[in-house]
Structure formats: C-alpha cells, structure tokens
C-alpha cells in the first residue's frame, strides 16, 4: 500500500495530485477562517448540534442528581451504553494521531491534506471518550481517587487494575495529541496572523503563532520537535486502545478473557477512525470546496485502509469463534453460540454485515473513488463498530457463568440521550474549529506542491 | 505592515508559560498542606458544652481515673459518657449550688438527659473499639492527648485515616504497659524501642492483620 | 408516639447509628448534584453530633454492646432470642432451648423486627379514623360493657383468631364465666380444621399428627408442605435433615416421597416426587390404604403413578413402625382419617407420629365467621370486639362481612394495622407488636414461652390482655401483672417445688420457656367408625382444572402483607417476589395458550380475580395452584399492587380446593417479578447430585490442583482462614438464610419497580436449578459470596475497594468504592449488589425519589454494619462484624477463638443446619472436616478462583425401581 501511495504521488498522474499555486492555496484555506462570512448552512448545523449538546448536558446533570439507576444497567449487566460509547469514541479518537504520526514517520505525504482535521477529530473524540468512564461511576465526584496523589488516607490506587491504566493512557494520549496538533499548526497560525486584516484576528493568531517567523532556525526546530512528538505519539496510538482491550481481556468472563483483544481493539479503533475521517473529509471538502486539496486519491487510499481493517476484523471475529470452540471450555462455546443465536442475535449479525461483509465492496476502485458509496460504507462501519462494542459488553454480561444470574439489558431514554448528545457535542466542537483554524495544513501542502513542481 | 506586538511581548509570553507551570505546582502544594492542617482536620476543635466540664480540674487537679466516668472503656467499643447519676454521686454534695452545674441538677430532677457535643468523632463507616485498644496497651493519650491539661475538651489528633494507619502499621512506638495505659504524660527510663518490641510480643499483636481493611471497615 | 421517637433518636446518636450517609447529607447531595464533585475536598469542621447519655443507666447495660432477651413469636409459637442495641431490637435469633426452634427460625420470623418499626402501623386509638385517646375509649366503652355485664353479656361478641396465649385464653374463659351470654367467635383463615376433624374421625377427639421425622426411615408427604408450617416447620426440617447427612462415606438416610400438586420446598427435598392434581392425591391415598387392607381395592390410572405407589407401599410395608405418612391441611377430613388408619395399621402411630391436642380447642368448639354474620344480621350483637384479625380481607364473602359489621351497633378493632376491617369498625385500637408486649404463647407441642417487651410501645399500642381485662371488668389490667398472675397461680397449683415463684419466674424469663409444659400425646386408639364407602371415597374425575389453594409461605394468611422484606423475599422454587401467580403445568399452559406473565381470569363461587400465570415444570397436570395472603389492603393502600387476594374464591374458610372454576386468558401480559429467569441447568457444574450408593462408593477426597494463578500466592496457612461449607443434601430452600442476612446486614429493599429492572440487593440468594425434563428435579443452592482466594473482583478494582484480608475474607470497603462495577462484571458468581439508587433511604425506594426525614426505620439498622449509600457496590462479608466482634473479645481476654464461636447470620438461622462456617486452618474444626468430604466441590472450581465457600453435593437416596424417573444421581454424579 505504501509503495502504491508513493509512486502515485511522485509520478503525478493527471487529476491525481492538486495543481495550484501557493498563493491560491493559502487564500483558499485561510479565507475559510478569515474572510468568508458565516454561511447559513453552518449556522443551521451549529444550532442543531448546540441543541444536542444541551441534551447531553441535561442528561449528565440528571445523572448526577438521580444516580446511574436511571440507566438500563442491572445487577447482571452492570455496564451499558456509557462504556459502549466510551470504547467507540476512543476508537474514533485513534485514527487522527495515527494518520498524522504513523503516516508522517512513514513519509506518506498524501496525509498532509487530511491530518489537520483528523487530529482535531482525535482531540475531540478522546475528550468525549474521557468523559464516559467518569459519568459511568456510581460516585463520579470521587473519580480523583484514580489519581495517585498523596491523600490523608495514605492509600494509592490499585495499579493492577486496567481502569487505572485507562486513566493514564487517555490522559497522556490527550496531552500528546494536543501538543502534536498545536505544534503542527503553529506555522499556519503565523500565516493567518499575516493575512489577517482585523486587529483582533491579528492579535489572536499572533499569540497562537508564538512569534513564528518562518526563519530557517524556526523550521529546523520545528522539524525536530514535530518528528519527536510523532515518534512519541505512535506507540501511544497503540497503547491507548490496547489498554481499553485489557479492560475486558483481563477478566475471567467468557467472551472477554481472550488474548486477541488488545491488537483486535487497536485495529478496530483505526478502522472506525478512518471511517470517521472519510465522513468528515467528504463534508469539509464539499462545504468549503477544497476539491483541489482533498482528492479522489485520498479517498481511494483511505478506502484501502478501511478494506484492510475490514479484513483484519473479519479475521478477529473468526478467531474469537474458533477459540471458543478450540478452548473446549463449555462457557466459551456457549457464549459464541449465544452471540449468534441468543437474545441479541441481531446485534451480532448486523455488526458482521457492517464491519466485514459490506466493506468488501472496497475491493472495487469504483467504490473507493466515488464519494457517495464510500461515505455510506464509512457510516455503516461506524454504526457497525458501535454495535460491536455494544455486543462485547452486553453479550458477556447477560450470559455469564451463573444460569441464575442471566438477565437481559434494555437501554433507557437517558442512555440514548447521552449517546446522541455526545455526537452533538462532538459536531459542535468541530464546527467551531473550522471557523478558527485552517482545516488543511497549509505549510505541509506547500511543501508537497513545491516537491512536485520541481 | 505594522508590528502587532511590541518587543516586550516576547518576554511576556515566556513569563506566562512559566507562570502557569509554577502556579499549578504551588496550587497542588497548598492543597496538600491544607488537607493536613487543622483547618481540615479540626485539631484543636472545642465545642460549647451544656456544662463547661474541665478535664484539667477533674483529671489533672483531682486525679480522677478515666474509668470512673468512662466506665465501659475496657469492656465495650464505646468508652461511655457518664450518665447524670455519675456526676451527681459527687455533685449532690459538692458545689450543690454552682450555676454551671445547673444543667446537671436539672437533668437529674427532670430525667431529661444532658446533650453533650461530640468532639472526637470518626466517620460512621470507620469502626473503633476502645476495649481492645486499651487491652493491648494503647494509651488514651495516643488519640486524646493530654486531657489532664484541657480546661475544655479539645480534639488533640487529626484522626485521619493515615493517623490511624500509621499506628496500625507500627504500634510499638506508642504501646505502654497495662499499668500506664490510663496515665497522662507517662514516660519510661527504658529504651522505647525495646519496650515497644517487648509489648508487641507480650500482647500478641500481629501488624499484618491490623492493616486489613476489615479491621476498621464493615 | 413522638415521645418514643425522640428517645429513640437520642439512643441512635448514642449508639452511633452507622450510616455511610445521613439523610441530611443525602438531600445535600441531591441539591448539590454535579457540584458534589468537590464535596470530597471541602472538609473543615466535622458535622455536629450529640452524645446523649442515660440519666440513670439500667443495670446490666453496657453502652455499645448488644443484649439478648428471650421472647416468643405469637405467630409461630417458637421461642426466640432478640438482639437489642441500646434499647433497639434489631435482630431475632432462634432460642436453642425451645423444642420448636432449637436455635433456628423460619424466614418470616426474621422479618418481625421490620414490623416493629413499620411506619404503616396504626397509632394509639382512632374513632372513625380520627385520633383520640385510650382514655376516651375506656370512658365510653366501660359503660357499654357494664351494661352488657348486667344482662350477663347479652349482645357482647368477641372475634379472635386462634388463641395461643394461655393468659388470653384464661381471660376469655373468666369473661364467659362472668358473662355466659357473651358470644365468642373464632376465625382462622388458614385452618387445620380438616386435619383435626380427620383425627376426630379416627380417634374420637380432634388432634394434630406430629411426625417425628428424625425417627422415620420412610416418609410419604401427601400434599403436605410440612417445612413451610410456621408453627412446626422449623422443627420438622431439622428432624428431616438429621436423617440426610452424608458424612465420612456413611450416613443413615431416610427415603422421602412426596405426592403433591405444586412443587413445594418439602416436595423438592424428597428423593421421589409424584405430581398429581388434588383429586389424584385422594385417589393415591385410598389406593395406598387399600394396599394395607383399608377400604376397597383401588389403583392409580397412570403407569408412573402405579409404579410410584408400588414402591411407596413396599417401602412402608418393609419399615413398619419406622415409616410415616403425612397428610397436608389441604386434604379432606376423610383422607386424613384414611391416612391415620394407615399409620395405625403400620404401627407408625405413637412411634414415629404422635397425635397432639390442638393448642386452641376453641377452634373446634366455638362458632366461626358464618355464625357471626348470621347473629349480626339477626341483631343478636350490639357490641363486637375484633381481636387481631382481618375478616373483611380473609372472609369468603367480603361484602357480606362488611354488611355484618355495619349491622352491629358498636364495633371495636384491635390490631397492628389500619386494615379493611379496622376501617369498617367504629373504634380502631393499635395493638402492640410482640416486641412491645407481655404475653405467653404456646407452641404446637404445648411448650409455653413468655413474651417480654424489649421497647416501650412505639406507636402507643395497647395490649390485647389489657383490652380483654377491661371487658371482663378485671381489676388488674397491666399486661405484665396479668401474665405474671397466670403463672403464679399455675405454679402454686403445681406445688412449691422449684423454689420461690420469684426465682422460677426469673428463670422462665431468662430461659424463655416454661419447663414441663409440653403436651402429652393422645393415645391413638382407632374409633370403630370405618372409612367412608368406596363410591363416596373415590372422587369422580373432575373435568377442567382443579384449583389448589395454599397459604403463601411468607405472608401466610396475609398478616405479614405489609412486610417489605417478606414481599421481596424470593419464593422457594418460583423465585417470585411482590406478587402471587397461578401455577400451571406446561401441558395445561399449552392447553390454555398461556405462557409466563400472561394474565388469566379465574371465575368461581361468584367471585372473579385476574392474575398472571406462570408455567411451572413439575406442576401437576390438571392442577392450578394459587397462594393466599396477597393483595391485602393496609393503611389505605393495597400491599404489593402486583398481588391478588384469592380468599374470595373460597365458599368457606375451610376450603382448599376449587373445582369447576372458569379459567380464561384475558389477553394482557404482565412480566413476572422474579429474581431468577433461567432455571434450566444443562451443565452439571452448577449443582451436582450424587446417589447414596455412589456416595458410599466414593473413596477419600482427592483434591485436584486448581489452575495456576498469575497472582502471587498468599501465605494463609497461619492465623485464621475463614471458610464455609453448604450441604445441599440438607438445604430445603426455605429462604430463612436470605431473610436473616437481610436483617443482620442492613440489606435494603428495592421494590417491585426495581425488581422489574432486574435489580435486587440480597447478598445471599437461593438459586433454583431444575433439570430440563418431564418430571424435573429441583435443587436448591444458596449462593453467598464465595470469598475466592484468587478473587476476580480484586485486581480489577481501580481504587482498592475490593481487597483481600489476611484471614481470607474478600473485603468490600464501601467508603472507598466509587462504583465502577468492574468487580461485579468480573464476578463469575454474580454475588455482588449495586446501589443504583439510594435504596437504604427508604424501605421501598421509589426510583429517583429520596426521603427527606429520618424515619423510625433507621432504628432498625444494625449499628455494626455500614449503611451503604447510592453508587456503592456491596456484598456478603461472611458477617465480618460478627467475626470482628468475636475476635476483639478473644483479644481482650487474650485467648484464641474456639470453633463454632462465630456463627454467620445465615448459619445461625438455618433450620436444617446446612451451613457450616469456621477456620479451615484448624484441622479439628467442623468446616475443615467437611472440606475433606469426598462429595465436597467448589462452584466453577475450574476457573481457578479457589472459593472459600464450597458445597457438599446433594445426596439422593433413590429407590432402585424408580431410579429411571426423577431423582437419580448416577447419571449426573460423574
């Protein structure tokens, strides 16, 4: 795949890579932030997402006042949508940094036009993901006890627990992603500062630009810092979701206790992440007609990534079932059967369809290069991945070892309010971002173009 | 194109960046100290009681034994606050017309109990048993301080979890021979370490079970 | 009332009533909502708390340490020891010296303490619903009674339930002496009339057979749910289990057969069970009788039934004088007669069965409700006093009863609750809970125990003795004096042996029973009357479903309907809570096209009720079973809206079977409220059984090494190592352990809404496993926390709220718990319980609503156990508070703990002593010996959790010829 990308970019086939002058680039991109008036479409979207954010906020307030009893969770199925959403969002949050750092280290230049908003997506997703484990607590106001600080109780957290490592993983991931994103954006802030005409814009971006002048020295430092953090971020991408996988794998529950979980979670995360990037890319591209910078080729490549994910996931699912049988452990087998035929059979089969079967269409270039089918598939993948996480939690908990302890799970309106609300919140953050920050990394695009012109 | 920022801005930027970092550290430090200060632990807390009872006078002055009033300290989890009758054993003869003792006489006459304000209180989920501590040679003074010097009952120790756990991890340094458990300001010529070590053995104290959660939480 | 409440609250603060959070904090939390996040930081001055010492402390009282007083439950007549914390009764234990208790109690008795503090109880005295005073009542009633007395009691009537108190009986006798015209009626909704009548037929006088199950080698239960009997069940269960202990490769087992319609605890505990509809059971009795030359030759109509009959007959014949046939109250008098004659013929009567005179002869001699109603309508009653019963609820025809009460000039109701009857009366007088009252109660075997008060009347109630004394014009009215007088006279008659009265009286109060008061059994000499002729005796096969009524094992006749603990205590076998349902066999369910939760309409005797049906494997084909005691109205609200009263279906108070009832499907569906949904156990892992033969063949225990663990090994071979072994051969699934656990550990009630959401709080549950076949075999498995040595819950808790202690306990630190619920999701046994809402706030917690003021119920809490707040995980602790208390005492005395010194609540209450607890490091301890039993096993041992709680497989003494159907260990035991 790497080679494919390289060759395509260097031997610039017609229509593949953007052919525009620097100035045009800077204008096209920075005007989105500086010049263009707020469009009606933007307003409508913003209001809609604001409304959902209010729902989110109210659901949280009510949760704190009334307690987690308002959810559908019960004595056997003690976890529900809260953790489903947590794992899902963390998954989404994975791809951005993956695209930026891993592709940066592997010199995948085509990333330049998507990494900016992909990273932003990461930030917001991880932020929201980080909320859910806290909301999910029975006594959320005590979540600070997860932090190893010197209390008057003289009691540290339990470092055996995957949840503690979750806490660290997410915190570190957030910080590094933020730094990575910010450093990458500094030169562009400088561009904005210089192009800005309004005083307040100049000051605002001036501060963000940290006095960037684009001198050789600046660039040298920049390159070093950027690659360092990229190198730092890459293992984090892997670690953060591996730890989430361990939340389940480190248990004795049938269907959870499987060594395949960490890698399988990482791939799943990357998978859903890319799907989300595709959706956002498509929206941004048409909204700010950046067709010149986000080309079919990008979608084509991301399509290939998703196809890759679909194959690995398909393998993982197969492995799960195989091990269920191969372990000769009756509970493991029974849970495999239960998944496919039990109370939640529809969850299982629809996630198989969304995550494995339908994405096979991506074998066909037509499906990868044409936006509509690609976006539809991407959305289905995101739904499928959500269902996968839902299944992971509900299958096992509603069908445990103890026959007497088997009970089904039905989310309540409050569960859904949180779920939908978090989507709205994410959208709102993103909409605000596109008005403040150039959504395509201008300086990287310039480099890319120069590289081609000569 | 005019400069947006004056040259000072550079220094200002640096200052803010460092300032923020330092502020965070300082804030953490302050909280750390605050949680251990009397402000949080209420050490030295004195509450206005229906009767301004002075341990200084009764214990320091008259030399009453703790157990005279706190009768169940050796037999029960609850040391026991003296019932009005106990006060009246003396005060039916002494200071029979002192105004400060009016509430006591009234209680005795009407049968309405005296309502004391608790000074040393543990959270309800922490279970403390006086009898076993006394039996194992933990002196009153260890938690209640020099009550013989308290004109009004005062909270002497923080009674935080770490306060309890410190002693449960290593009781030796506080243990006393049974004879000295109820004594105030007791000290010994012998080496504290040796004595502690001896008493640990003699009283059969195993520290590992002392730090089990179920020792205090049920 | 308020006065009482205050003193109580004072005591609370003194006893440092332990709540992880008081109501104040609860409401604060509610208000602060999200900002509560910072409440953990704001510390400052601790909350004000008062210490309120006594003015003059009662002697023998040590603040902070509980005292135990002997008393007796008036419902069961079984002696109890009541634990009192600084004047607050909090827990009831059985009285080991009392022959009907032997230290255990039934499930219902455990919940009596809840009734004491029940906010629903009526207060003081009401007239037509308005609060007045006892004084007013006395003033107006005394004149009235005087008028009656002048006409030698003309027009005065008294209605009581069964009278178990000798003092009360004496008072009523003297009353009818002074007022011969006064009418006294009896109304016992759950009566043994047929049993007594049967005995009268056989022996010429009413009596109640009392089987000695410890002597019987072959037992046949004919529709007799003996273990659920409030008065005798505990003793019967103990005797039964005494013959079912497999120890050291040996064990002399009885063989038990049951023929019944509904699967009961008793039937499920037997080796063989035959499900027959009521008429079929009669046939079976006759057929069995015929085998021993009683009555005409007869057989059963199906092959399995015939083979069953042959086997039973053979066994009984082979064990003459060592067997017992027991008939249930539901059977008609003539069947009881037949059964008595069988037992006489086999020489069991007098050896394994003694026939005891009924405690209350009045039940046979005095008129009942029907008579009362007639007299009322005939205007023969001017004043009616109803003592502690609710006829409008339990009468066959409530409306007629109500009319009868209206026909009476003045009606007085004396009872704990403002129930339907009380509301229909002119005067409502609050009765005293037995923990507030003096009395003396006679047990089924005649043993009398003295009931002494542990607290002053919390609701200003009046003793029944005082009320009757008032009517009888007795000079003495104080209950204590009345009871004391009864025994002073009695002792004087007996003569002065045993020292002065004062000494004897003190001893009686201390021991909790009066020695030498047991009944002497009547001589079982058969009366000549032959059993009824065959055609009459052979009931015609009825078409349609026969309805078999029986009392709910916990609510009984509805007297405990207001008790939330019992409402939410899962019923044996069905695990239903908060409701009753119509049990149908799978066959009949299919025929009626109803499945679990489908509503059915029952029409008979002019009454109609609607209730959900449940399809019970093991239910007899042709029989629909229904439990009485639900749907009673108390304090204006029907208890358990889900439950329905079936009393109105009965033509009269002694009827237990209904034929020709119309049962139809209404079309609505109401999901059943139950704490277990999946009963099938295809995998033998959960609850294994082994046949007696196989058990005897088993060699010494070979321990298979548990799987390796990645976590470091703990050195638990020194100090104490607590462990528990549960004998499934002994467990009868009665649920007493669950109730005891609830009482001991402040386990809250969640209410029907939460149950419907699959939430409950019981730390200990009795799982029901049924083999998925035609005649399923039911096994009970009490599941407390397994206290795993390699507990899956521990490593996953991020804040170390779930940790291991050095004695092997798996501690749950409530105040440290932040509620991730990771522990429960990782617990293979699902024994942990989460406070989704603030359940501890109120007995029945409405979702999202928290009480604002501390209720009297807070006085019920065990001060040695933290009350868990919202968002906290909790679970069984092996009663760590009891362990700790014992350990501390031992340390103070500088000695080691002795085996058996610590009894967990579930162990102490268990009627069959199925639970053993102790130190597994002490090779001599009972528990470590049981752990060496060859049939000891760990639940899901293959997971490597190394549970400290282990089980003894259920050993079944199957009859060789019946081995194929029903119980047979040989297949599963492998």
XYZ file of C-alpha atoms in Angstrom, chain B residues 53-66 68-69 87 90-91 94-95 101 147-149:
25
model
C -16.645 20.403 82.038
C -12.920 20.653 82.754
C -10.787 17.537 82.429
C -7.925 19.726 83.668
C -9.681 20.070 87.007
C -11.076 16.557 87.360
C -8.119 14.609 85.964
C -5.160 16.952 86.380
C -6.382 18.502 89.607
C -8.397 15.857 91.448
C -6.648 12.943 89.738
C -9.815 11.036 88.896
C -9.218 7.857 86.901
C -10.563 7.908 83.328
C -14.531 6.433 86.847
C -16.634 8.270 84.288
C -21.985 13.337 88.054
C -20.193 13.842 93.849
C -22.170 16.901 92.929
C -20.052 19.316 96.209
C -20.847 22.623 94.503
C -23.880 22.662 87.285
C -6.753 15.720 78.551
C -5.384 16.473 82.016
C -4.312 19.811 80.568
